[in-house]
Every structure is written in structure tokens, then in C-alpha cells.
Amino acid sequence: MIQRAAFFHKLIESSSLPSKFGARYSTAQATTFIQTIVQSDDESNIDIDWENLGFNLMPTDFMYQTKSCENGHFKQGQLNPYGNIQLSPSAGVLNYGQGIFEGTKAYRRDDGRLFLFRPNQNAIRMQIGAERMCMPCPSIDQFLDAVKQTALANKRFIPPHGKGSLYIRPLLIGSGPILGLAPAPEYTFLVYACPVGNYFKEGTSSLNLYVEEDLHRASRGGAGGVKSITNYAPVLRAIKSAKDKGFSDVLYLDSINKKYIEEVSSCNIFLVKGNILSTPTTSGTILEGVTRKSIMEIAHDLGYQVEERLIEVEELNNVDEVFCTGTAVGIASVGSITYKGKRIEYKEKLTSKKLCSRLIEIQRGIIEDKRDWIVEI
């Protein structure tokens, strides 16, 4: 902790922190900031019920922030205390929805070491999304450094081994003011974090999904294949309606034919029939999830035949098992899907359990990580 405090003293003296932590920053304020940094290393100084973590916002100590330069490159970022940010009323993100985000997690192993799972895939996906939304993007190295810094600065919020994870949210927004419809003149990249447990209130229980026929998550040629903020508000009405009826979430159909399944509101979907694992093909309307990609590779290793294809909704009647994948949800088995008033039940969970176990074993270092998916912080 002494070394850490000395490090931040040096940062303040060199004015490498923003002005609020630079020369105009009073000695008392600087001392308070350093004390907060030191306190963040004291993992005993925290009062959280680790046994009952849900997926709810819990402010942590620090967030990472930087802005783009005129040439589109991003300045060296810094850690700031977690808090609100200032935006112009005419910011591109507020007026035209110019923003994308990512989600990854930091885990604590039983020996206390901290790890990330495939954060480079999130960095690559953000670059793809930024190109689609006409935004400059931090480099892969900048992205990874920001995620690592945020995880370490909020180390005391990383749950004990097996109790959850630290969800890390990188966010890229058009923060510059703009009136006419055009890309924003300036962009902000920030990363914040929150300790989380199960995403769904059902916990480890099976999900009950509802097939939405009238409202659509994405359309061909749109931005459904990237993690744009504009993809999520339109599904809130469908989610609310489904949850009011007692369902866990919504399964969407394609917007043209209205007969091919696509994805759930916040996760991808898989069907199991015998030894065949099927998931909808990504054709611009479905987000290519990092967990989705990982499960496909793991399934192949375990001897499953893996297919990406168009899946008609009627096929839900003739499969053995259904499950969902996502960074936030992990791997969640599906107990039932209701379509046109008919409830289809699924009792089998063997495949999802097997795949989930293998994924966790890789993350926890129980078995060898042959693909370099795990990044130690």
C-alpha cells in the first residue's frame, strides 16, 4: 500500500492526473484521494453481502476516462473517483444515440490472483462497432490497459472466489456537441465496474422465455450486430410485457420473415439435439457474443457437432435442450419457451452443465488454458 500511495503522489506532482488532481488540487484533497487509493487496496474494508449479489449497480471506487484528440486518437487516460460526468445538452450521444459499450468480467481465483476472460475480443468488437457507428476507437492496447487499471483500482470489489465477479463496462460515447445529424466532434472513452452475481433473478434456475412476434430487436442493415446503445431501449417494452406475464426474458424473431429465431434481449441462444449444437447465424442482426464464441469452441473440443444456421422457430418443438450465453448471464439453461400460446418444456440440462463446467474450469485454472483466453491482471 505504501508503494501504491507513493505512485499516486508522483502522479499528482507530475500533473499527469486531470486538473482536478493537478497543480490546482489542494494538499488536503490530494491526501484524501491517496487515502482512497490506499483504502481500495484494503479488501477487508468493505461491507458487501457476497452471498446475495444480484446484477444491480453498486458504485465502486474508481473509473477510467479519456477523450479523443482532433486526429481521432485518444489521449492517455487516467483513473478518477467514480462519479457523474459532464455532457453538453447537444452531445452526440444524447441527441443521436452515438454510443457503444462492452462488458467483460474480472474473476478472483482461490489463490487470490485476479484474471480477465478474453478481453481482447471485447476490444476488437468495440473497434468493429465504432466503425459501424462512425466513431474513433481506442487501440486494443489502450482498451486492455484501461480495463486492467479499472479492475485493479477496484480490486476490493472483486468478489471472493466462487461468489461472483467484477463486471467491467467500457463505454464509448459521442460527447462533443453537435446540432445537425453528423458524427460528434469529440468522443469520451470511459470504463467503470460493479460487483455482480447472477444476471437473472431466477439465479441458477431455468429461464422461461417468451417468443415476441410483433416487436423486433434488430433489422437487416441496421446495427443489431454491434453493441450499440441504440439496440437496447427498443426492447424494453417487450421485456416489460413478458416479465409482467411471469416470463424471464424475450426471444426475438427476424424482422423480415418472422419465423427465424435470433437472440434473447441480452444473450445468445443455443439448441441441442442429440450431439448437435445449433445457434443462429450472425448476419448483421445478431451480436457475436464472446461467451457464444467460446462455448462453440469448447463444444467442438468436447466432441459436439456445432452449427451456425438459420433456425426456424418451429424447431423449438423438436430439440432436447435450450440454453443462453452471454458475459452478463454466463450460461443459463432454458426450462420453457412459449410461442403462440403454447408452452414448450425442456427438462434436459446435461449439455449446458457440461459446457458451463468446462468454461469455469478454464477460468479458474483447473484445466489448462490452451488458447490463451485467460489474462492475469
XYZ file of C-alpha atoms in Angstrom, residues 172-312:
141
model
C -17.505 4.880 -25.898
C -19.770 7.877 -26.484
C -20.037 10.899 -28.737
C -19.546 13.555 -26.056
C -18.866 16.505 -28.352
C -21.698 18.973 -29.138
C -23.452 18.649 -32.492
C -26.738 20.046 -33.805
C -27.073 18.701 -37.328
C -27.096 14.959 -37.908
C -23.391 14.122 -38.154
C -20.660 12.364 -36.150
C -19.766 14.142 -32.906
C -16.584 16.264 -32.908
C -15.254 14.638 -29.715
C -15.532 11.240 -28.040
C -15.166 10.012 -24.483
C -13.984 6.543 -23.565
C -14.614 5.508 -20.000
C -14.606 2.286 -18.019
C -16.431 1.612 -14.771
C -17.042 -1.544 -12.771
C -19.506 -3.202 -10.410
C -19.502 -6.470 -8.410
C -22.211 -8.822 -9.678
C -23.747 -12.233 -9.174
C -26.456 -13.840 -11.311
C -27.966 -11.660 -14.031
C -31.460 -13.143 -13.848
C -33.498 -13.084 -10.648
C -34.045 -16.812 -11.136
C -30.407 -17.297 -10.168
C -29.324 -20.744 -11.326
C -32.911 -21.836 -12.019
C -34.005 -22.374 -15.634
C -35.340 -19.467 -17.662
C -38.837 -19.200 -19.092
C -38.737 -17.347 -22.405
C -41.488 -15.735 -24.455
C -41.291 -15.522 -28.253
C -42.103 -11.974 -29.369
C -43.807 -11.820 -32.773
C -44.625 -8.128 -33.203
C -41.678 -6.205 -31.746
C -38.212 -6.772 -33.192
C -34.772 -6.293 -31.696
C -32.974 -5.526 -34.964
C -33.495 -5.352 -38.727
C -31.265 -6.263 -41.644
C -28.866 -3.444 -42.480
C -29.196 -1.946 -39.003
C -26.797 -2.033 -36.067
C -28.029 -5.227 -34.412
C -24.698 -6.936 -34.989
C -22.721 -4.435 -32.910
C -23.080 -3.476 -29.275
C -24.685 -0.104 -29.944
C -26.647 1.574 -27.172
C -29.444 2.046 -29.714
C -30.175 -1.707 -29.674
C -31.373 -1.842 -26.111
C -34.023 0.793 -25.417
C -36.313 -0.601 -28.181
C -36.555 -3.986 -26.406
C -37.603 -2.566 -23.029
C -41.284 -2.618 -23.921
C -41.139 -6.275 -24.971
C -39.196 -7.224 -21.828
C -41.617 -5.410 -19.531
C -44.615 -7.051 -21.178
C -43.038 -10.500 -20.885
C -41.989 -10.055 -17.267
C -45.454 -8.770 -16.354
C -46.704 -12.165 -17.566
C -44.164 -14.044 -15.464
C -41.514 -14.751 -18.106
C -37.771 -14.303 -17.627
C -36.981 -12.685 -20.965
C -37.892 -12.434 -24.644
C -36.729 -14.439 -27.656
C -36.924 -12.375 -30.859
C -37.664 -13.418 -34.432
C -36.182 -11.978 -37.622
C -37.992 -8.856 -38.780
C -38.459 -9.931 -42.426
C -39.817 -13.472 -42.375
C -40.824 -13.510 -38.712
C -40.025 -17.208 -38.482
C -36.306 -17.478 -37.686
C -35.121 -17.125 -34.087
C -32.358 -14.578 -33.479
C -31.379 -13.871 -29.871
C -32.720 -13.070 -26.434
C -32.716 -9.449 -25.186
C -29.308 -9.707 -23.531
C -27.817 -13.004 -24.687
C -27.366 -15.523 -27.491
C -29.274 -18.793 -27.721
C -28.287 -22.420 -28.431
C -30.371 -25.510 -29.265
C -29.229 -29.066 -28.590
C -30.438 -32.122 -30.497
C -28.512 -35.272 -29.754
C -24.848 -34.453 -30.372
C -25.585 -31.369 -32.497
C -25.296 -27.871 -31.070
C -27.053 -25.185 -33.172
C -27.088 -21.412 -32.851
C -28.499 -18.730 -35.189
C -26.045 -17.480 -37.762
C -24.874 -13.904 -37.296
C -25.848 -11.939 -40.389
C -25.744 -8.385 -39.103
C -28.759 -8.622 -36.788
C -27.259 -10.800 -34.045
C -24.454 -9.809 -31.702
C -21.448 -12.121 -31.890
C -21.058 -12.750 -28.176
C -17.665 -13.532 -26.663
C -19.215 -16.249 -24.492
C -21.091 -17.564 -27.553
C -17.848 -17.882 -29.468
C -16.107 -19.535 -26.506
C -18.882 -22.084 -25.985
C -18.802 -23.048 -29.655
C -15.070 -23.761 -29.403
C -15.451 -25.666 -26.128
C -18.333 -27.720 -27.561
C -16.188 -28.670 -30.529
C -13.421 -29.799 -28.144
C -15.931 -31.962 -26.278
C -16.995 -33.760 -29.446
C -20.178 -31.894 -30.341
C -21.066 -31.004 -33.900
C -21.511 -27.228 -33.936
C -23.738 -25.439 -36.459
C -24.384 -21.778 -37.217
C -27.511 -21.611 -39.367
C -30.988 -20.195 -39.826
C -33.213 -21.820 -37.200
C -36.968 -21.778 -37.706
